[in-house]
Short mmCIF file of N, CA and C in Angstrom, two decimals:
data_model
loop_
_atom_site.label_atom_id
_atom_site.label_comp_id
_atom_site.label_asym_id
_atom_site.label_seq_id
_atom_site.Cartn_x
_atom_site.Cartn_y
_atom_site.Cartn_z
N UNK A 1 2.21 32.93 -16.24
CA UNK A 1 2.14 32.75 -14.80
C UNK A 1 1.48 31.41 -14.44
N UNK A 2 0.41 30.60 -15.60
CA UNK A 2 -0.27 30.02 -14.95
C UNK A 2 0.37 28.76 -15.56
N UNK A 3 1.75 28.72 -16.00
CA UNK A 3 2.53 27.88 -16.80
C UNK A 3 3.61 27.73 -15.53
N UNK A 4 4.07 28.85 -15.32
CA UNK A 4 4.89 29.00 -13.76
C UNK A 4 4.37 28.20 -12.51
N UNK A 5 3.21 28.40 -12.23
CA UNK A 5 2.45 27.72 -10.90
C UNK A 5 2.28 25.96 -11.05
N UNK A 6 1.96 25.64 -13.08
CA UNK A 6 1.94 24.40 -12.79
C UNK A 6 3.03 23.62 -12.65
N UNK A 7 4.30 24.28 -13.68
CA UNK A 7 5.79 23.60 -13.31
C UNK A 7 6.31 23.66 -11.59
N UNK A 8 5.76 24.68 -11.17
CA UNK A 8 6.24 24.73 -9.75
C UNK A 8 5.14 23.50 -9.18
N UNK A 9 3.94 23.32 -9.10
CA UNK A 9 3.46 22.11 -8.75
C UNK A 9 3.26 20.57 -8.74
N UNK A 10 4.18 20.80 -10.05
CA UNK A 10 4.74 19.37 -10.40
C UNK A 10 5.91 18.85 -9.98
N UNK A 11 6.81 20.43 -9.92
CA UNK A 11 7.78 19.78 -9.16
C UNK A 11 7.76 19.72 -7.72
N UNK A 12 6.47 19.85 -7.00
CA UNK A 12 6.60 19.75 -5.76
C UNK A 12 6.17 18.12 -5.30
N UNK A 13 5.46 17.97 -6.36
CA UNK A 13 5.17 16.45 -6.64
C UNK A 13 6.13 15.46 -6.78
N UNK A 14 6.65 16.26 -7.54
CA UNK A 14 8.51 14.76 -7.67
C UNK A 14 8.75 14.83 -6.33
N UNK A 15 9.28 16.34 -5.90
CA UNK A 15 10.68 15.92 -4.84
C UNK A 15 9.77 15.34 -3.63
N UNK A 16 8.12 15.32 -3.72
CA UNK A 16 7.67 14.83 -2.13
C UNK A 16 7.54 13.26 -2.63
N UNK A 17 7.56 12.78 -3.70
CA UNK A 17 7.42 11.67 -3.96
C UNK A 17 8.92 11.02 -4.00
N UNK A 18 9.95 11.23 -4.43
CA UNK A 18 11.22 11.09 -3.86
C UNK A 18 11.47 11.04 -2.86
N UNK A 19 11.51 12.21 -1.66
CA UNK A 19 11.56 12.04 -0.40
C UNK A 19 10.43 10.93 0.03
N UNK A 20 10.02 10.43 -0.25
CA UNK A 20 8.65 9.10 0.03
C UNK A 20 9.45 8.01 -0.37
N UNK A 21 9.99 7.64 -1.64
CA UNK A 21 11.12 6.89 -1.77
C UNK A 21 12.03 6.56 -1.00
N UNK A 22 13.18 7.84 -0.73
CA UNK A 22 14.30 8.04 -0.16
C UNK A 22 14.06 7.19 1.39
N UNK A 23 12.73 7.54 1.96
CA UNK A 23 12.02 7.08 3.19
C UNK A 23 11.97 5.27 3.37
N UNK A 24 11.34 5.40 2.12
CA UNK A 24 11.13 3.46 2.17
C UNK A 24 12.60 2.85 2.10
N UNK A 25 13.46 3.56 1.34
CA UNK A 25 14.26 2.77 0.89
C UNK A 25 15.26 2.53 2.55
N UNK A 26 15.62 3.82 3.04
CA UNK A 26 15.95 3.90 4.13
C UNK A 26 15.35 2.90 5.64
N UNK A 27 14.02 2.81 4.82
CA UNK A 27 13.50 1.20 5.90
C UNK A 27 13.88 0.08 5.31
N UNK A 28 14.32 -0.34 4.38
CA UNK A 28 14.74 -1.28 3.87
C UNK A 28 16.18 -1.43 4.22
N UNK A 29 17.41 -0.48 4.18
CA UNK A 29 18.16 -0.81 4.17
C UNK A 29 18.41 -0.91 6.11
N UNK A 30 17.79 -0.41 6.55
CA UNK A 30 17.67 -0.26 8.09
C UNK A 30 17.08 -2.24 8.51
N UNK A 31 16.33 -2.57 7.78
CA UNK A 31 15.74 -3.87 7.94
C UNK A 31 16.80 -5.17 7.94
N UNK A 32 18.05 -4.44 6.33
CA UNK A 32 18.61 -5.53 6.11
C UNK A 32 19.81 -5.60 7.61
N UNK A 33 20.28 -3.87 7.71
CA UNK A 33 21.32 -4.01 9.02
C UNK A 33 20.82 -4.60 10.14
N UNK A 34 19.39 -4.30 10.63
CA UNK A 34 19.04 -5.45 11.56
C UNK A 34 19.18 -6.96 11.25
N UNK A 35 18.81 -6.96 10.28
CA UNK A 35 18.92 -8.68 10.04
C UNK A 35 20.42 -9.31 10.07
N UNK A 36 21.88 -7.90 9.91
CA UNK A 36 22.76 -8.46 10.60
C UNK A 36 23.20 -8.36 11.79
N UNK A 37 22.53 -7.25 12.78
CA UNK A 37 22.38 -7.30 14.04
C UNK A 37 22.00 -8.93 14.54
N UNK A 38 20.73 -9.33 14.02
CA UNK A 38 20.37 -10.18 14.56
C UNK A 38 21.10 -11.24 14.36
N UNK A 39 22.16 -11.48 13.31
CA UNK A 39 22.76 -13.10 13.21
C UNK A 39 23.86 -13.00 14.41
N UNK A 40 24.25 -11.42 14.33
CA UNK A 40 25.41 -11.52 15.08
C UNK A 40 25.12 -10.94 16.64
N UNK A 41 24.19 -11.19 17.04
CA UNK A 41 23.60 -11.07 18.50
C UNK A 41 23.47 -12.98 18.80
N UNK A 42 22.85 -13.67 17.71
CA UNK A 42 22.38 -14.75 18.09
C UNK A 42 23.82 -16.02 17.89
N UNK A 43 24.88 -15.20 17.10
CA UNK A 43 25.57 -16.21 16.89
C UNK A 43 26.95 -15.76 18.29
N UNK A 44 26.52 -14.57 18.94
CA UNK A 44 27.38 -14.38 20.01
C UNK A 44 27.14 -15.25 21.30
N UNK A 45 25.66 -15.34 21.43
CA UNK A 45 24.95 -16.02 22.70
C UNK A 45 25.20 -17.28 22.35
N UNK A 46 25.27 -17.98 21.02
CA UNK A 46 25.90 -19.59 20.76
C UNK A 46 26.99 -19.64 21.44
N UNK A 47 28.26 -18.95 21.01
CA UNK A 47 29.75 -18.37 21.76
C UNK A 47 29.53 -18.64 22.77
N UNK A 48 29.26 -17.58 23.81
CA UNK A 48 29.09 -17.89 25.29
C UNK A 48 28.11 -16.51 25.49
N UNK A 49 27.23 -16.73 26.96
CA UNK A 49 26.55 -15.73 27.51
C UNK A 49 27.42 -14.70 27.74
N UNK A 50 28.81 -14.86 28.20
CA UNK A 50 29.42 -13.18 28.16
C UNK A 50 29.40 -12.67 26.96
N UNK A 51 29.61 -13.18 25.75
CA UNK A 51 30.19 -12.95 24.56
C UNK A 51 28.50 -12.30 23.93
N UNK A 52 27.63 -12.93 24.13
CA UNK A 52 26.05 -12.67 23.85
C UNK A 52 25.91 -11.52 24.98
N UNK A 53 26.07 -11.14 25.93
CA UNK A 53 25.75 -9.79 26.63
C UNK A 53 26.67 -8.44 26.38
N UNK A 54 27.67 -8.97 25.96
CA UNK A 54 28.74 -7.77 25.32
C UNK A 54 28.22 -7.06 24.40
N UNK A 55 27.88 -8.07 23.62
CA UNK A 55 27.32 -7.77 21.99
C UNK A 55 26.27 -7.09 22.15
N UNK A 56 25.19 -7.74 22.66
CA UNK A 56 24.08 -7.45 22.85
C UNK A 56 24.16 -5.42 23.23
N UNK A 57 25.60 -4.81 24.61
CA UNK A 57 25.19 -3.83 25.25
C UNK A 57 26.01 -2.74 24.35
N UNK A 58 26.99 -3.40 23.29
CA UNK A 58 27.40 -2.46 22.05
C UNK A 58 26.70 -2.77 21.22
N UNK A 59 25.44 -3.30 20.98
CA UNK A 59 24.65 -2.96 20.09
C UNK A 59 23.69 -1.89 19.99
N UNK A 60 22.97 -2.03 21.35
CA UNK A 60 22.08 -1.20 22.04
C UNK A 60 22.78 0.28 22.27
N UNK A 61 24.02 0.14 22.33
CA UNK A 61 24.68 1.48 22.01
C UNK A 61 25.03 2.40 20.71
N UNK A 62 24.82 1.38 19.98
CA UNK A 62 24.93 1.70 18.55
C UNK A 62 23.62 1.99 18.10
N UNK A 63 22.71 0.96 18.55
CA UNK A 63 21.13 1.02 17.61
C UNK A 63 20.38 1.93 18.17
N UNK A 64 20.43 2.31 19.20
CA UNK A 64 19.90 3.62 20.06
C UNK A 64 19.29 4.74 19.46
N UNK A 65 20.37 5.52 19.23
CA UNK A 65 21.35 6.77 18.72
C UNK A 65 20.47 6.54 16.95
N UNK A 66 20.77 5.36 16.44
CA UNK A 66 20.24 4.81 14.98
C UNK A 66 18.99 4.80 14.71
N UNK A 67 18.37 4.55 15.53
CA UNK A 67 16.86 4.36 15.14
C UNK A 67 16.50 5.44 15.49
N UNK A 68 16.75 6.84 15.88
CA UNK A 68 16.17 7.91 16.38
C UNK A 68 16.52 8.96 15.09
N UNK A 69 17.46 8.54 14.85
CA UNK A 69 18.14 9.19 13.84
C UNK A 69 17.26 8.51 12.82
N UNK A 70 16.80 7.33 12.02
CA UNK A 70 16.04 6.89 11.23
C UNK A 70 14.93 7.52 11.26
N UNK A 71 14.18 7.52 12.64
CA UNK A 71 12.87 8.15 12.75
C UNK A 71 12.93 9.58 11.95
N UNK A 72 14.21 10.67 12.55
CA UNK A 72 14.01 11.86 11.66
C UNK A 72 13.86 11.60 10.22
N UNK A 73 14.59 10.94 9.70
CA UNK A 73 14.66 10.56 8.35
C UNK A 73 13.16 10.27 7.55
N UNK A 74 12.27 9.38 8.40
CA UNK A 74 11.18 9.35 7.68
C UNK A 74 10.27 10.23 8.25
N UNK A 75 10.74 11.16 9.37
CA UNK A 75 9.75 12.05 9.36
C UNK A 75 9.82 13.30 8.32
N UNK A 76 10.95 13.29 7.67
CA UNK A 76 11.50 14.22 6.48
C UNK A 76 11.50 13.71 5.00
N UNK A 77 11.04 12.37 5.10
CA UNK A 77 10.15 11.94 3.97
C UNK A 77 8.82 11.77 4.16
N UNK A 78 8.62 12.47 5.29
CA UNK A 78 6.79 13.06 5.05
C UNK A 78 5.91 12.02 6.07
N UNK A 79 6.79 11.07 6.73
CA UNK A 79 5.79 10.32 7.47
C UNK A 79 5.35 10.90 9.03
N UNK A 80 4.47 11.08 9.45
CA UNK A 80 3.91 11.15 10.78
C UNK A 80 4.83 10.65 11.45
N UNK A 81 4.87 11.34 12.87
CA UNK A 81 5.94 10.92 14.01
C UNK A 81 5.58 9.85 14.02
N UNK A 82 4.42 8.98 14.83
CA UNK A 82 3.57 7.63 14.79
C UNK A 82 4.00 6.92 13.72
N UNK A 83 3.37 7.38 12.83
CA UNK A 83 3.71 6.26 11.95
C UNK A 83 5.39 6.14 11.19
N UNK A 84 6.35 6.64 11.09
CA UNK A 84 7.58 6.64 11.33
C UNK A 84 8.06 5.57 12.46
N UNK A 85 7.92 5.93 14.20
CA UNK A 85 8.45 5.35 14.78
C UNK A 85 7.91 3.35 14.83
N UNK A 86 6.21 3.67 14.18
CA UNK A 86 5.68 2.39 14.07
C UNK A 86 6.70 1.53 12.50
N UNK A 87 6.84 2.17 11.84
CA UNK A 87 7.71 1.40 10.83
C UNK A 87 9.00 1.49 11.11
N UNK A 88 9.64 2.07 11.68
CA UNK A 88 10.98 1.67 12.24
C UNK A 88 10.92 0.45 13.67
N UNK A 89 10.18 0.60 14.04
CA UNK A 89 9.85 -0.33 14.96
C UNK A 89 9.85 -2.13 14.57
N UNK A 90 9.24 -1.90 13.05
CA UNK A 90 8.94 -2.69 11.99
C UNK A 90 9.96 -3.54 11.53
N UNK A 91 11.20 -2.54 11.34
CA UNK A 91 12.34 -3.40 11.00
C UNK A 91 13.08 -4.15 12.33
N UNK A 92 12.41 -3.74 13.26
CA UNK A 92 13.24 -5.03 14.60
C UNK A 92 13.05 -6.15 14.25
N UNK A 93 11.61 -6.44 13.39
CA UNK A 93 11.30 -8.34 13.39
C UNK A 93 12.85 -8.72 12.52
N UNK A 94 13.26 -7.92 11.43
CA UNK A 94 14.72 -8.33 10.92
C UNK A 94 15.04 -8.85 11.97
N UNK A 95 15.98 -8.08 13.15
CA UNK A 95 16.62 -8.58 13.87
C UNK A 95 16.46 -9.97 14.63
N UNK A 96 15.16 -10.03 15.37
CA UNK A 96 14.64 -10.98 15.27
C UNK A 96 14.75 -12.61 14.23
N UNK A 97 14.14 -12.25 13.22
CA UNK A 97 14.67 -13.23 12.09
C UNK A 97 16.06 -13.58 12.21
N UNK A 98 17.03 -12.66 12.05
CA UNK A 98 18.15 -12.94 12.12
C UNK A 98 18.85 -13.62 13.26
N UNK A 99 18.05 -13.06 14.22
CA UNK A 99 18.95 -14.29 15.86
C UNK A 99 17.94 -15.45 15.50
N UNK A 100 17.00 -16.00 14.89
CA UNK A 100 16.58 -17.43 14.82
C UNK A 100 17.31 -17.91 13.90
N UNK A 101 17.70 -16.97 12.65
CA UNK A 101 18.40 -17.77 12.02
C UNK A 101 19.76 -18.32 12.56
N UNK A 102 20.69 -17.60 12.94
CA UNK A 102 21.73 -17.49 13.91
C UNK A 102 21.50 -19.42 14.43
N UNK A 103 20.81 -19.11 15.33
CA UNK A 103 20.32 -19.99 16.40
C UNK A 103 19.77 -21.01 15.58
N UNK A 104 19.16 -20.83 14.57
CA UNK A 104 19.14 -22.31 14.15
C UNK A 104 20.19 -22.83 13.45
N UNK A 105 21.63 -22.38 13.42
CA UNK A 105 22.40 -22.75 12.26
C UNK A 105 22.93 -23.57 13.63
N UNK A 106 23.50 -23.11 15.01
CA UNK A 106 23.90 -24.00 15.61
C UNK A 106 25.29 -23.53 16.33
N UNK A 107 25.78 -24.20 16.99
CA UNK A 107 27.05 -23.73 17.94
C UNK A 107 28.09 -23.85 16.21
N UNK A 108 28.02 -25.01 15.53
CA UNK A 108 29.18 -25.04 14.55
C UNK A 108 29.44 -24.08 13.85
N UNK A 109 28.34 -23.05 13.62
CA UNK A 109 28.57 -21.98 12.59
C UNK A 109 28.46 -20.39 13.38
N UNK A 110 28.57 -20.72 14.59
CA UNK A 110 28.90 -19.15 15.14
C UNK A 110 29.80 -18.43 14.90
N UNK A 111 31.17 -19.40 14.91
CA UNK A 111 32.41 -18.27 14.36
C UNK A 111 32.31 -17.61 13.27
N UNK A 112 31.20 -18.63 12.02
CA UNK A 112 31.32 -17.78 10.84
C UNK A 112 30.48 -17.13 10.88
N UNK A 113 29.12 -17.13 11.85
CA UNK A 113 28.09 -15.84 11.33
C UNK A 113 28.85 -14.56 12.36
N UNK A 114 30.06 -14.72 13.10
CA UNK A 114 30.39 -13.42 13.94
C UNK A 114 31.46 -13.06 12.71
N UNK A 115 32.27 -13.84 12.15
CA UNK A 115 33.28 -13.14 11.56
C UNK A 115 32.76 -12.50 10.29
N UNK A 116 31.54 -13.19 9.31
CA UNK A 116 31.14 -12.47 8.65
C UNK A 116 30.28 -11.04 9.02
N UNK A 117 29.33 -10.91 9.95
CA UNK A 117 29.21 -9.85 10.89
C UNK A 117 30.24 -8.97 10.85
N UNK A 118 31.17 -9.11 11.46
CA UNK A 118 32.27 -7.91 11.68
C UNK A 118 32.75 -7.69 10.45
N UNK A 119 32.83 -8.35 9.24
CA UNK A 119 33.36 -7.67 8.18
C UNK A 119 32.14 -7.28 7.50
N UNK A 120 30.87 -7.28 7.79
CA UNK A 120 30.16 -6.11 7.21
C UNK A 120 30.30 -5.34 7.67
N UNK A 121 30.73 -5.03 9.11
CA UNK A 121 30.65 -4.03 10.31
C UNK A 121 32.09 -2.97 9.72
N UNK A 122 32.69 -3.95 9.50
CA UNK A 122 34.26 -3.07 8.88
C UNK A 122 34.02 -2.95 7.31
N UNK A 123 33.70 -3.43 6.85
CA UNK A 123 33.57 -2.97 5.26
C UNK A 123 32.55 -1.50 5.74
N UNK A 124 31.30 -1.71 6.58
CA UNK A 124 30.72 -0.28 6.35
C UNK A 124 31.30 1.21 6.63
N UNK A 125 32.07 0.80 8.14
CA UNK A 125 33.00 1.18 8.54
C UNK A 125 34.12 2.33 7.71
N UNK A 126 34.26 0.99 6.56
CA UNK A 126 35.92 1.82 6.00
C UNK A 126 35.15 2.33 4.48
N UNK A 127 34.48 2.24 4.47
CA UNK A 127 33.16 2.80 3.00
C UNK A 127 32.66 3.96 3.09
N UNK A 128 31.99 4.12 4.11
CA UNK A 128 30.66 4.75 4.67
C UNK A 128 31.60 5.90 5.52
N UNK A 129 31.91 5.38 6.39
CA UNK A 129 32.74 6.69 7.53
C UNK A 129 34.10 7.11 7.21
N UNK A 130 35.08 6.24 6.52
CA UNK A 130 36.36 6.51 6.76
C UNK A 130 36.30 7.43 5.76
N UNK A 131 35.50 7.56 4.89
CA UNK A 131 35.82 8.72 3.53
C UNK A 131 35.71 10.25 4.04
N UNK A 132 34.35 9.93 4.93
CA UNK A 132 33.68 11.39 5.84
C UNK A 132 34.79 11.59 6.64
N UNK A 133 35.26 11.40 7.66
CA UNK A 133 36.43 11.34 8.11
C UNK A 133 37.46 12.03 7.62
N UNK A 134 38.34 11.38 6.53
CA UNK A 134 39.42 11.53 5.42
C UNK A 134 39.21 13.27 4.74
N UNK A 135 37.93 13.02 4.96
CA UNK A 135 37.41 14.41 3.87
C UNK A 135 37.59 15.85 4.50
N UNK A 136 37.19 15.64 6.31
CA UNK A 136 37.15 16.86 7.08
C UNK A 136 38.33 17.61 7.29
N UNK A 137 38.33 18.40 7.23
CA UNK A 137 39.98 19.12 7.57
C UNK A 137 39.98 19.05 9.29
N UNK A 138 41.10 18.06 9.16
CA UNK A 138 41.10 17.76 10.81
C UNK A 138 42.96 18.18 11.12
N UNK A 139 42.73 18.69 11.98
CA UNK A 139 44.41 18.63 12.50
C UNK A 139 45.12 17.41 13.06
N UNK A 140 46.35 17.12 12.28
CA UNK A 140 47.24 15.49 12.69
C UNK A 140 46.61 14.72 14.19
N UNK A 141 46.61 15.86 15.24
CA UNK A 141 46.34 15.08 16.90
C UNK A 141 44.71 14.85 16.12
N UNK A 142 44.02 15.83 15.30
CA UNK A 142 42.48 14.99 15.39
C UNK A 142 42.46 13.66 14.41
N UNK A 143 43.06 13.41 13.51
CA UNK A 143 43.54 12.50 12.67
C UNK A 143 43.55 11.38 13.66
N UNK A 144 44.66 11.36 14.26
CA UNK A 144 45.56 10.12 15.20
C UNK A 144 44.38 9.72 15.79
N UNK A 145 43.83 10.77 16.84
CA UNK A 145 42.72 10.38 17.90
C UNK A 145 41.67 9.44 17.13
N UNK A 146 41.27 10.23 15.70
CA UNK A 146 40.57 9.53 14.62
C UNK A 146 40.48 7.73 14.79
N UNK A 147 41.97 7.62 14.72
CA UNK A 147 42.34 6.40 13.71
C UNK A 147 42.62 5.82 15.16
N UNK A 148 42.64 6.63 16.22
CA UNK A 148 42.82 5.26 17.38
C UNK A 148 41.39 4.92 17.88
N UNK A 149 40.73 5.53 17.75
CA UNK A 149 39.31 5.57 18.02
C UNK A 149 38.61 4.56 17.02
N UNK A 150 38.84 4.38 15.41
CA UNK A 150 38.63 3.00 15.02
C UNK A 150 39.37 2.01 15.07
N UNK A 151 40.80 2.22 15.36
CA UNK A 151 41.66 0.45 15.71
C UNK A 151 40.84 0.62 17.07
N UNK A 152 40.55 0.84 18.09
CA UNK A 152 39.85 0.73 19.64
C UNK A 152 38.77 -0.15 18.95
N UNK A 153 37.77 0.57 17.93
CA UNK A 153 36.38 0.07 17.89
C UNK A 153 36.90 -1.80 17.22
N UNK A 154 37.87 -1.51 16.08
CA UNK A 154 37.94 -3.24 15.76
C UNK A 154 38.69 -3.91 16.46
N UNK A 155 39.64 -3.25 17.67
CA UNK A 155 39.80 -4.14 18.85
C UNK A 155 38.66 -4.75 19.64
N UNK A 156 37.91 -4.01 19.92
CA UNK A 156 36.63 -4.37 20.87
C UNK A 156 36.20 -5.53 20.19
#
C-alpha cells in the first residue's frame, strides 16, 4: 500500500509538472504568433491607414476569443487566474516588437512582411484546422459552407 501511495505521488508530480510545461510552452508559441501579428499589423499601416485599420479590426477579432482561450490553458497548467492573464498579457510586447520591426524595415518591404504573414496565416490554417475539419463527420451542405467560409476568410 505504501508502494501504491508513493507511485501514485510521483505520478502526480510528472503530469503537474508537464501540465507546467505544456503551459510555458503554450506562452511561447502564443509570443511567437504575436510577433507575427505584429509585423503584419505594422507592415499593413506602411500600405495605407485603411489597409492598417482593417487588419488591425480582424485581428482584434481573432486575438480576442485567443487570449481568453490561452488564459484557460494556463490556468489548467496550474497558474493563478492573475498570474496567467499577467503572462499572457506578456506576450503582447511580441506584438509590439514585431510592428517596430515591421516599421523599421520601411514602406519597401511591406508587401513582403504582409505576404509572408498570410502564408503563415494559411499554412496554419490548412495544418492546424483543415485536418479538424476534414475529420468531423459533417454533412456535404456542412462541408461546402465549410470550405466557403475559408475561401471567404483568404478572400478577405
Amino acid at each position: 500500500e505504501v508502494k501504491a501511495e508513493a507511485a501514485a505521488a510521483a505520478e502526480s508530480v510528472v503530469q503537474r509538472r508537464d501540465q507546467r510545461v505544456a503551459g510555458l510552452l503554450a506562452l511561447a508559441a502564443d509570443a511567437a504568433h504575436n510577433l507575427t501579428d505584429g509585423l503584419m499589423l505594422g507592415a499593413a499601416f506602411l500600405t495605407s491607414w485603411e489597409v492598417g485599420v482593417s487588419a488591425t479590426l480582424a485581428c482584434l477579432a481573432h486575438e480576442v476569443p485567443h487570449e481568453i482561450g490561452d488564459v484557460a490553458v494556463l490556468m489548467a497548467a496550474g497558474f493563478s487566474k492573475w498570474r496567467a492573464i499577467k503572462a499572457q498579457l506578456s506576450t503582447a510586447l511580441a506584438a509590439l516588437a514585431g510592428t517596430l520591426i515591421a516599421l523599421a524595415t520601411g514602406e519597401s518591404e511591406a508587401e513582403a512582411l504582409l505576404l509572408f504573414t498570410a502564408g503563415g496565416f494559411i499554412y496554419v490554417a490548412a495544418v492546424d484546422i483543415l485536418p479538424a475539419v476534414l475529420a468531423a463527420k459533417s454533412t456535404p451542405a456542412e462541408t461546402l459552407l465549410q470550405a466557403g467560409a475559408l475561401a471567404a476568410g483568404i478572400w478577405v
